[in-house]
PDB file of N, CA and C in Angstrom:
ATOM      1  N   UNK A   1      57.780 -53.045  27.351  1.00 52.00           N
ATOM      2  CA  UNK A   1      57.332 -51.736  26.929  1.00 52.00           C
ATOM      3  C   UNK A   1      56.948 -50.928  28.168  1.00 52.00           C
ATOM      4  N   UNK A   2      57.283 -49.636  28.471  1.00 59.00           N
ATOM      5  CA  UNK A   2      57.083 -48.996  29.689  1.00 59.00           C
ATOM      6  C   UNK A   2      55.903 -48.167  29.277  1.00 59.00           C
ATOM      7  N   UNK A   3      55.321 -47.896  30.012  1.00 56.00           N
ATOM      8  CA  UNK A   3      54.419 -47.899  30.252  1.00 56.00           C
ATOM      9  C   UNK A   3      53.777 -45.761  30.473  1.00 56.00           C
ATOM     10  N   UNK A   4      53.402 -44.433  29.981  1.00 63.00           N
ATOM     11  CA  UNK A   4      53.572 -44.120  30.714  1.00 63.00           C
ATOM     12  C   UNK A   4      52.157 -43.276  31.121  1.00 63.00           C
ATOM     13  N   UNK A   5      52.499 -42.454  31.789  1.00 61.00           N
ATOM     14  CA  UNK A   5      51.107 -41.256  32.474  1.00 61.00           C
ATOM     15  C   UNK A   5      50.267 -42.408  33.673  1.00 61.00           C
ATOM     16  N   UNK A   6      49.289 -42.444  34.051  1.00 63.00           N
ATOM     17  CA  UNK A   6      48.383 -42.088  35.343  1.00 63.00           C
ATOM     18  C   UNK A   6      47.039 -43.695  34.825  1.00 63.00           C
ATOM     19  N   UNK A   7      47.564 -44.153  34.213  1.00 59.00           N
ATOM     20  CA  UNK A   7      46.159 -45.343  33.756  1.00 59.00           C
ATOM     21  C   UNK A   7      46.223 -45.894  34.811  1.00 59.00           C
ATOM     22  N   UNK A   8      44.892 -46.553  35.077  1.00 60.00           N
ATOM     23  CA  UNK A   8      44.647 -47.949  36.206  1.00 60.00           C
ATOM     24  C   UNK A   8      45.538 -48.953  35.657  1.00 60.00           C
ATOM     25  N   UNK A   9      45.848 -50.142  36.494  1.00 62.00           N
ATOM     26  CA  UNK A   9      46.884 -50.940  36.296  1.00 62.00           C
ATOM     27  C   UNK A   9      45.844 -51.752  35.187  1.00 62.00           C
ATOM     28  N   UNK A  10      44.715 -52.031  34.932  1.00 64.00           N
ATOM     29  CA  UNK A  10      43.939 -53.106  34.269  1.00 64.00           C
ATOM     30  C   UNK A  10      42.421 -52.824  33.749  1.00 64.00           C
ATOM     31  N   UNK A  11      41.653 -52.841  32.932  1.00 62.00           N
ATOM     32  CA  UNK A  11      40.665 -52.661  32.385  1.00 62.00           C
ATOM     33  C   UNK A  11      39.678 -53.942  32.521  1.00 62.00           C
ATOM     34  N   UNK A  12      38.584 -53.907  33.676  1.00 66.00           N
ATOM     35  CA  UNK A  12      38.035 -55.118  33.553  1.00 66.00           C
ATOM     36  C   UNK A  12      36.903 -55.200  32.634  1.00 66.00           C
ATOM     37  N   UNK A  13      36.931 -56.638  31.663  1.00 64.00           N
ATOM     38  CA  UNK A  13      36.013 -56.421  30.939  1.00 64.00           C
ATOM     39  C   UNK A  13      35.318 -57.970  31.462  1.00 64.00           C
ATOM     40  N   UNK A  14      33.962 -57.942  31.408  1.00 67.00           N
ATOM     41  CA  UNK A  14      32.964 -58.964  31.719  1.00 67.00           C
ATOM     42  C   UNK A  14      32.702 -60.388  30.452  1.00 67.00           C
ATOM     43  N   UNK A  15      33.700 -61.141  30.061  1.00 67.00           N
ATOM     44  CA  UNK A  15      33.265 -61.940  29.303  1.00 67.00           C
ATOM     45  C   UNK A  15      32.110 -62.227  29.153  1.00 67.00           C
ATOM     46  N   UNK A  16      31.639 -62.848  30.434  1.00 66.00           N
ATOM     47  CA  UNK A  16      29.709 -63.616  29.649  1.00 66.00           C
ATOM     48  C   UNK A  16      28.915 -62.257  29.666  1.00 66.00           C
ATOM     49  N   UNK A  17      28.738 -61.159  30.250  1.00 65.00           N
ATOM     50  CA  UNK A  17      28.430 -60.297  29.509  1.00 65.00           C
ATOM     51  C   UNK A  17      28.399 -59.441  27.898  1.00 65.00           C
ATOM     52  N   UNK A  18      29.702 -59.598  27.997  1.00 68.00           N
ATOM     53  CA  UNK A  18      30.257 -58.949  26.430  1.00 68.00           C
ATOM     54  C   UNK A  18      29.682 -59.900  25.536  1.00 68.00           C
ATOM     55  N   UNK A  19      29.415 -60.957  25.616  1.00 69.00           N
ATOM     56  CA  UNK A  19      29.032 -62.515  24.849  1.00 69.00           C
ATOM     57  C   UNK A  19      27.419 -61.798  24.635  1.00 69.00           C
ATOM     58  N   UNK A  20      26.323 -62.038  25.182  1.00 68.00           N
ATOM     59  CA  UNK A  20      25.213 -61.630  24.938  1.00 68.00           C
ATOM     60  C   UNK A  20      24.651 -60.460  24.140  1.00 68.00           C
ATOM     61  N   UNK A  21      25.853 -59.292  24.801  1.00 70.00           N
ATOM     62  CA  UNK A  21      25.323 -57.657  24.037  1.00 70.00           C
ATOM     63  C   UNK A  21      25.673 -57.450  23.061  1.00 70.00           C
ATOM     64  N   UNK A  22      26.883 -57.994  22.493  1.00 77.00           N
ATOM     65  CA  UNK A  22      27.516 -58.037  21.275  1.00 77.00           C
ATOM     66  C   UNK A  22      26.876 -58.480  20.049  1.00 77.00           C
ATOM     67  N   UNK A  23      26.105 -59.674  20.951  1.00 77.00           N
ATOM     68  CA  UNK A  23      24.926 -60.359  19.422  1.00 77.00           C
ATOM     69  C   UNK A  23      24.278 -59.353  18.268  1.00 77.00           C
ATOM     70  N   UNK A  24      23.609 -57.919  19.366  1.00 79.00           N
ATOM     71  CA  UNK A  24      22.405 -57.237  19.050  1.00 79.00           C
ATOM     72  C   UNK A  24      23.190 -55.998  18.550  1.00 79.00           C
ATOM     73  N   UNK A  25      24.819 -55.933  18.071  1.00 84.00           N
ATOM     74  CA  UNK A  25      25.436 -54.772  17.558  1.00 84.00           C
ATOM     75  C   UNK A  25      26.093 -55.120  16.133  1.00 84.00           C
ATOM     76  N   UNK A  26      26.206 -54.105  15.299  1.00 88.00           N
ATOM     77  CA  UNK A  26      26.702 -54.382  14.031  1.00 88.00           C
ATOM     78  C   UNK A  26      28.469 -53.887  14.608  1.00 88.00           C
ATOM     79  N   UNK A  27      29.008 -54.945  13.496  1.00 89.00           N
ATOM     80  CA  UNK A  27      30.611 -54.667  13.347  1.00 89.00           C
ATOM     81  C   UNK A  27      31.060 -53.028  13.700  1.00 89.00           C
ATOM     82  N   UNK A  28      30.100 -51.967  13.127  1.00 91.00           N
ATOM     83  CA  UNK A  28      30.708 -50.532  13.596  1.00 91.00           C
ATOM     84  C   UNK A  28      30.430 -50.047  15.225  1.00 91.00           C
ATOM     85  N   UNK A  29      29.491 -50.912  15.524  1.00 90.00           N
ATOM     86  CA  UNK A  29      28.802 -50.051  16.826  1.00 90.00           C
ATOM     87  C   UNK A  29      29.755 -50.980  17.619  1.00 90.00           C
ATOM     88  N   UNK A  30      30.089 -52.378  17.415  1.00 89.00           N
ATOM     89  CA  UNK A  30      31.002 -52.679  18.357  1.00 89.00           C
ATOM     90  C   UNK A  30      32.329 -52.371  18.578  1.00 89.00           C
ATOM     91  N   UNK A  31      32.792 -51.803  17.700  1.00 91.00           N
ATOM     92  CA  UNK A  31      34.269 -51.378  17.697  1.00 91.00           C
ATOM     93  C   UNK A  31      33.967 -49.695  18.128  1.00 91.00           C
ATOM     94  N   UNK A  32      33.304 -49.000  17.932  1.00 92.00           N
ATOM     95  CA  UNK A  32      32.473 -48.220  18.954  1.00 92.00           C
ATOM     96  C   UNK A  32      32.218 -47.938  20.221  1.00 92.00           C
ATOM     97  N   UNK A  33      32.057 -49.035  20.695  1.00 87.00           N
ATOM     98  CA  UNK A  33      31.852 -49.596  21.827  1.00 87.00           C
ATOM     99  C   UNK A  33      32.876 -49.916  22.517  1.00 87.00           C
ATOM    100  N   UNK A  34      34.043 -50.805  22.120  1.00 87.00           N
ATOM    101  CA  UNK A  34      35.477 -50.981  22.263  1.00 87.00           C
ATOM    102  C   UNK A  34      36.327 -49.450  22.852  1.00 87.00           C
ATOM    103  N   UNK A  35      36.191 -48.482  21.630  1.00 90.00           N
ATOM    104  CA  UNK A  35      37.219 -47.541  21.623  1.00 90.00           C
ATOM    105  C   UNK A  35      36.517 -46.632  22.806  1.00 90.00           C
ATOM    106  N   UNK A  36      35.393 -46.410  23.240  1.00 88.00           N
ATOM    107  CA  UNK A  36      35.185 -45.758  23.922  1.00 88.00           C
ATOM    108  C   UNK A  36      35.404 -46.093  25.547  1.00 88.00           C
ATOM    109  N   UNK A  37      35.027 -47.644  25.721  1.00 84.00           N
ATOM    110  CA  UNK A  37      35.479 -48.070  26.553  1.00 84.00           C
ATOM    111  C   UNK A  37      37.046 -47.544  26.994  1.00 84.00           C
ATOM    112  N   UNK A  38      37.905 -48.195  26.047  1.00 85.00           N
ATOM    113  CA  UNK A  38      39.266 -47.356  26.310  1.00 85.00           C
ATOM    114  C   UNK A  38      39.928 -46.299  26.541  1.00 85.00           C
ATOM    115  N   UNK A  39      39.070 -45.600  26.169  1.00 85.00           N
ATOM    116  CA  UNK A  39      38.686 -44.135  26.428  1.00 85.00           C
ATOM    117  C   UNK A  39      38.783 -43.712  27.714  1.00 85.00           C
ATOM    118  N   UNK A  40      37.434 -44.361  28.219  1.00 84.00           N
ATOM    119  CA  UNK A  40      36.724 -43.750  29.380  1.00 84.00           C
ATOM    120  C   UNK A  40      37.973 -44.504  30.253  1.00 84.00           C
ATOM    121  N   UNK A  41      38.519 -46.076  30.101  1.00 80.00           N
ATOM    122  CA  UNK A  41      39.765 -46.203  30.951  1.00 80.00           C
ATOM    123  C   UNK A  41      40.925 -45.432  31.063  1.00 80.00           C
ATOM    124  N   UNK A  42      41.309 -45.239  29.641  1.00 81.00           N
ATOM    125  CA  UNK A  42      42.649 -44.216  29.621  1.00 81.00           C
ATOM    126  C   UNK A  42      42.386 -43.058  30.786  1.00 81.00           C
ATOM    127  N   UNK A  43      41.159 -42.220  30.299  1.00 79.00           N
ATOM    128  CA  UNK A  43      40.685 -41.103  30.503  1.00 79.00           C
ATOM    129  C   UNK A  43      40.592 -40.918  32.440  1.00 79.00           C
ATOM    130  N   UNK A  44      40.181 -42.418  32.641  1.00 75.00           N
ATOM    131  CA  UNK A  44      39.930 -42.543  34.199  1.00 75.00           C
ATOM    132  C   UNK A  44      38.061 -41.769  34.382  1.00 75.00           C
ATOM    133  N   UNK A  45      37.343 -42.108  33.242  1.00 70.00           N
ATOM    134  CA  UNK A  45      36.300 -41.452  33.244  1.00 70.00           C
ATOM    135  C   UNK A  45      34.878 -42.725  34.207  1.00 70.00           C
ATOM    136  N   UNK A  46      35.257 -43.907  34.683  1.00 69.00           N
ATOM    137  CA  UNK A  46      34.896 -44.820  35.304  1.00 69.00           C
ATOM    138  C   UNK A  46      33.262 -44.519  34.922  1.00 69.00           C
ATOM    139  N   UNK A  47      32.927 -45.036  33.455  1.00 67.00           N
ATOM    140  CA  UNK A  47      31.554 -44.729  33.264  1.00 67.00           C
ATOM    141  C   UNK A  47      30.853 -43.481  32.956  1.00 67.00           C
ATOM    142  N   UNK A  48      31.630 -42.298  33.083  1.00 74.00           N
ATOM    143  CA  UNK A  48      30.768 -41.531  32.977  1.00 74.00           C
ATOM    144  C   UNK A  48      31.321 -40.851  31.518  1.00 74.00           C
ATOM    145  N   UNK A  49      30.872 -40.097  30.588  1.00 78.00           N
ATOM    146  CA  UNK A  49      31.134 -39.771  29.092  1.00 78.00           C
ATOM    147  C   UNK A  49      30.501 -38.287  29.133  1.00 78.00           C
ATOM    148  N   UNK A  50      30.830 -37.856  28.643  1.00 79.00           N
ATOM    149  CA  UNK A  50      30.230 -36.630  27.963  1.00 79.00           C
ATOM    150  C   UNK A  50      28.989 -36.997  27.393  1.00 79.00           C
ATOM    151  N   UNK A  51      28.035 -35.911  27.283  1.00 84.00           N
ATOM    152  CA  UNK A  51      26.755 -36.308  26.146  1.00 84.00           C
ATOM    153  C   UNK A  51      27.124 -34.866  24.726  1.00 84.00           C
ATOM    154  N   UNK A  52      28.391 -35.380  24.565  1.00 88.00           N
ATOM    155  CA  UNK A  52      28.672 -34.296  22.908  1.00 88.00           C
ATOM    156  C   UNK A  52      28.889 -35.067  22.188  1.00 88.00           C
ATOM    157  N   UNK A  53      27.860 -35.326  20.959  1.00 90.00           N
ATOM    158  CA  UNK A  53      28.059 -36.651  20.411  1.00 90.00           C
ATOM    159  C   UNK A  53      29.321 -36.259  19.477  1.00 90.00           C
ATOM    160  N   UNK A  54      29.449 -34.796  19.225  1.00 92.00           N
ATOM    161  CA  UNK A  54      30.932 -34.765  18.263  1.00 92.00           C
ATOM    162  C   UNK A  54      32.097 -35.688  18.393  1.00 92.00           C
ATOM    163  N   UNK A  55      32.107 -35.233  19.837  1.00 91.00           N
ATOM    164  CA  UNK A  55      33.278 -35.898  20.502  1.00 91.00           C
ATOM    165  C   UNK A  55      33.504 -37.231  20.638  1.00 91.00           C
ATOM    166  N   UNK A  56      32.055 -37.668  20.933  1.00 91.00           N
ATOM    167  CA  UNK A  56      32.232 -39.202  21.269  1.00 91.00           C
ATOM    168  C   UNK A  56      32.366 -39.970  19.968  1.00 91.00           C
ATOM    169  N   UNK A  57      32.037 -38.793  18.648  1.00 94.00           N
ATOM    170  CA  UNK A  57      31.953 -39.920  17.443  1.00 94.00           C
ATOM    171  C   UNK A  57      33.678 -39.288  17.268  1.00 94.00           C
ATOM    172  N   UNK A  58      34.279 -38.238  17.335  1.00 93.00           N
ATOM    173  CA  UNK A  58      35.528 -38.100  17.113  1.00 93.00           C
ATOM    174  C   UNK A  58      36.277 -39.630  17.765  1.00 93.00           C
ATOM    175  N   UNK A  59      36.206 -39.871  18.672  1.00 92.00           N
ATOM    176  CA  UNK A  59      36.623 -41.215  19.959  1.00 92.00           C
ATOM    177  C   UNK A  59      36.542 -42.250  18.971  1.00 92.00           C
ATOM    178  N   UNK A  60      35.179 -42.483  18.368  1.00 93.00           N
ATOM    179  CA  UNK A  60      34.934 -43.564  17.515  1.00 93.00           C
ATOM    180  C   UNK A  60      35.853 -43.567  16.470  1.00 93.00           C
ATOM    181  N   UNK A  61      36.076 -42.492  15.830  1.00 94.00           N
ATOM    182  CA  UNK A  61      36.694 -42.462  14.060  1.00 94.00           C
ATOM    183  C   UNK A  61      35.365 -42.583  13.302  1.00 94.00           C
ATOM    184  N   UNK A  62      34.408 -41.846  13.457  1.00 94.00           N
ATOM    185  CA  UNK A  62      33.513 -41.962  12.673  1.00 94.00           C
ATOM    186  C   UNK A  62      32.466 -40.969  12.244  1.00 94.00           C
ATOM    187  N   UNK A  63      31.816 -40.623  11.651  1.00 94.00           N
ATOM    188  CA  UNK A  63      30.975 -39.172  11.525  1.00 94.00           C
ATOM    189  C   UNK A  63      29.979 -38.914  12.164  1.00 94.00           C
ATOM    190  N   UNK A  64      29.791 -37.659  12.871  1.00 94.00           N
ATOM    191  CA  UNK A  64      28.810 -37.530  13.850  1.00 94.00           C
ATOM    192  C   UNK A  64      27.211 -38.440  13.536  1.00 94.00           C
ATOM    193  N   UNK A  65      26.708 -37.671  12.219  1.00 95.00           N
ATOM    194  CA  UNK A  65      25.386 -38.782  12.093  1.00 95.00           C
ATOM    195  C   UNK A  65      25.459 -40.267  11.878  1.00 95.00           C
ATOM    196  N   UNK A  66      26.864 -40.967  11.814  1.00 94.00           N
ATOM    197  CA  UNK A  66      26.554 -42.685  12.104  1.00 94.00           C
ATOM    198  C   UNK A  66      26.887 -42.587  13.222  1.00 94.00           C
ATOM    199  N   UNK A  67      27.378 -41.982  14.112  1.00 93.00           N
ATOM    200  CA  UNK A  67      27.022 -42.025  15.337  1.00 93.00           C
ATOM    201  C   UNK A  67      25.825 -41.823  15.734  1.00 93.00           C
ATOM    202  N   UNK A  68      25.475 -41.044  15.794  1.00 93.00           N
ATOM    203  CA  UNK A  68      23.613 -40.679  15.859  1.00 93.00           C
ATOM    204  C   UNK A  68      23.386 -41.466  15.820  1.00 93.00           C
ATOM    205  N   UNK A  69      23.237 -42.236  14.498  1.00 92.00           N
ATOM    206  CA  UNK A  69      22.410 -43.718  14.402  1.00 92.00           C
ATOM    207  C   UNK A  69      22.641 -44.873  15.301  1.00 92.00           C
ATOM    208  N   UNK A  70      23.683 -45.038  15.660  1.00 91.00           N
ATOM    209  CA  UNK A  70      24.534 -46.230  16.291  1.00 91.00           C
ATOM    210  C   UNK A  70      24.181 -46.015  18.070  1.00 91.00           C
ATOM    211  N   UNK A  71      23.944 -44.789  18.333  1.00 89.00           N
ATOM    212  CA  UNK A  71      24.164 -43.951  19.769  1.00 89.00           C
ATOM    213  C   UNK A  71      22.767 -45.112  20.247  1.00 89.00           C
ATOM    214  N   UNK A  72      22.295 -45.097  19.715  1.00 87.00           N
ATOM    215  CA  UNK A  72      20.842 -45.940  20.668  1.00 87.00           C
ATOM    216  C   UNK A  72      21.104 -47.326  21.044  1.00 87.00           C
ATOM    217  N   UNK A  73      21.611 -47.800  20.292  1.00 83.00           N
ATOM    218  CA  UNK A  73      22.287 -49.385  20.478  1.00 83.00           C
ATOM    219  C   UNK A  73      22.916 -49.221  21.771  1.00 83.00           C
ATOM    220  N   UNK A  74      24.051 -48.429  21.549  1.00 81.00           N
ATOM    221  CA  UNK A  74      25.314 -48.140  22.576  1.00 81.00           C
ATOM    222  C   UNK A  74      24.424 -47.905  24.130  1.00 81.00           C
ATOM    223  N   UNK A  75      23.287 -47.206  24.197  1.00 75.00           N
ATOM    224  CA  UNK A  75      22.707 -46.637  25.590  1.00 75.00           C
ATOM    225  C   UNK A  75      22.092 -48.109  25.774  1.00 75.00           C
ATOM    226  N   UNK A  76      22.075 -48.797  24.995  1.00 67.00           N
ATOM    227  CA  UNK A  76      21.661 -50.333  25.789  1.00 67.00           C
ATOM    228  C   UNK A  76      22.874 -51.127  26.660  1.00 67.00           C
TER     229      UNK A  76
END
Protein backbone atom coordinates (compact mmCIF):
# COMPACT_ATOMS: atom_id res chain seq x y z
CA UNK A 1 0.00 0.00 0.00
CA UNK A 2 1.71 3.39 -0.89
CA UNK A 3 1.76 5.45 1.19
CA UNK A 4 0.93 9.23 0.66
CA UNK A 5 1.55 13.17 1.87
CA UNK A 6 4.40 14.29 4.52
CA UNK A 7 3.83 11.68 7.83
CA UNK A 8 6.91 10.68 9.97
CA UNK A 9 8.08 7.30 8.89
CA UNK A 10 6.71 5.76 12.53
CA UNK A 11 4.62 6.68 15.57
CA UNK A 12 6.39 5.79 18.80
CA UNK A 13 4.24 4.50 21.31
CA UNK A 14 5.64 3.56 24.99
CA UNK A 15 4.33 0.06 25.89
CA UNK A 16 5.02 -0.08 29.77
CA UNK A 17 3.76 3.24 29.84
CA UNK A 18 0.50 2.82 27.88
CA UNK A 19 0.10 -0.41 30.35
CA UNK A 20 -0.29 1.72 33.62
CA UNK A 21 -2.42 4.90 32.22
CA UNK A 22 -4.80 2.93 30.48
CA UNK A 23 -5.93 1.18 33.83
CA UNK A 24 -7.42 4.69 35.15
CA UNK A 25 -9.47 5.34 31.56
CA UNK A 26 -12.87 4.12 30.48
CA UNK A 27 -13.23 2.30 26.96
CA UNK A 28 -14.32 5.99 25.44
CA UNK A 29 -11.52 8.11 26.84
CA UNK A 30 -9.11 5.52 25.58
CA UNK A 31 -9.99 5.33 22.11
CA UNK A 32 -9.91 9.14 22.63
CA UNK A 33 -6.78 9.05 23.49
CA UNK A 34 -5.74 6.72 20.54
CA UNK A 35 -7.37 8.95 17.77
CA UNK A 36 -5.88 11.96 18.91
CA UNK A 37 -2.63 10.66 19.25
CA UNK A 38 -2.90 9.90 15.47
CA UNK A 39 -3.86 12.98 14.91
CA UNK A 40 -1.29 14.94 16.42
CA UNK A 41 1.14 12.23 14.30
CA UNK A 42 -0.61 12.56 11.01
CA UNK A 43 -0.88 16.27 11.72
CA UNK A 44 3.04 16.44 12.68
CA UNK A 45 1.60 18.35 15.77
CA UNK A 46 4.57 16.52 18.10
CA UNK A 47 2.44 17.11 21.34
CA UNK A 48 1.10 20.11 21.00
CA UNK A 49 -3.12 20.29 20.31
CA UNK A 50 -5.25 23.02 20.16
CA UNK A 51 -7.24 23.92 23.43
CA UNK A 52 -10.86 24.00 21.16
CA UNK A 53 -12.49 21.34 22.71
CA UNK A 54 -14.98 21.32 19.52
CA UNK A 55 -12.38 20.23 17.56
CA UNK A 56 -10.65 17.92 19.62
CA UNK A 57 -14.04 16.16 20.38
CA UNK A 58 -14.76 16.43 16.43
CA UNK A 59 -11.02 14.21 16.28
CA UNK A 60 -12.65 11.94 18.83
CA UNK A 61 -16.19 11.20 17.03
CA UNK A 62 -17.82 12.29 19.94
CA UNK A 63 -19.93 15.27 21.44
CA UNK A 64 -18.37 18.21 22.75
CA UNK A 65 -19.80 17.72 26.51
CA UNK A 66 -18.47 13.88 26.75
CA UNK A 67 -15.60 15.33 25.86
CA UNK A 68 -15.71 17.86 28.56
CA UNK A 69 -16.17 15.13 30.83
CA UNK A 70 -13.47 12.78 29.57
CA UNK A 71 -10.93 16.03 28.90
CA UNK A 72 -9.61 15.71 32.64
CA UNK A 73 -8.60 12.11 32.47
CA UNK A 74 -6.87 12.84 29.07
CA UNK A 75 -4.64 16.02 30.80
CA UNK A 76 -3.31 13.19 33.03
Amino acid sequence: MKREGTYPPFANVPVSEEDSSLVLLNPTAIGCLYKLRLYMWKENKYGILDDDDSLLAKICGITKQKFEKIKPNLNQ
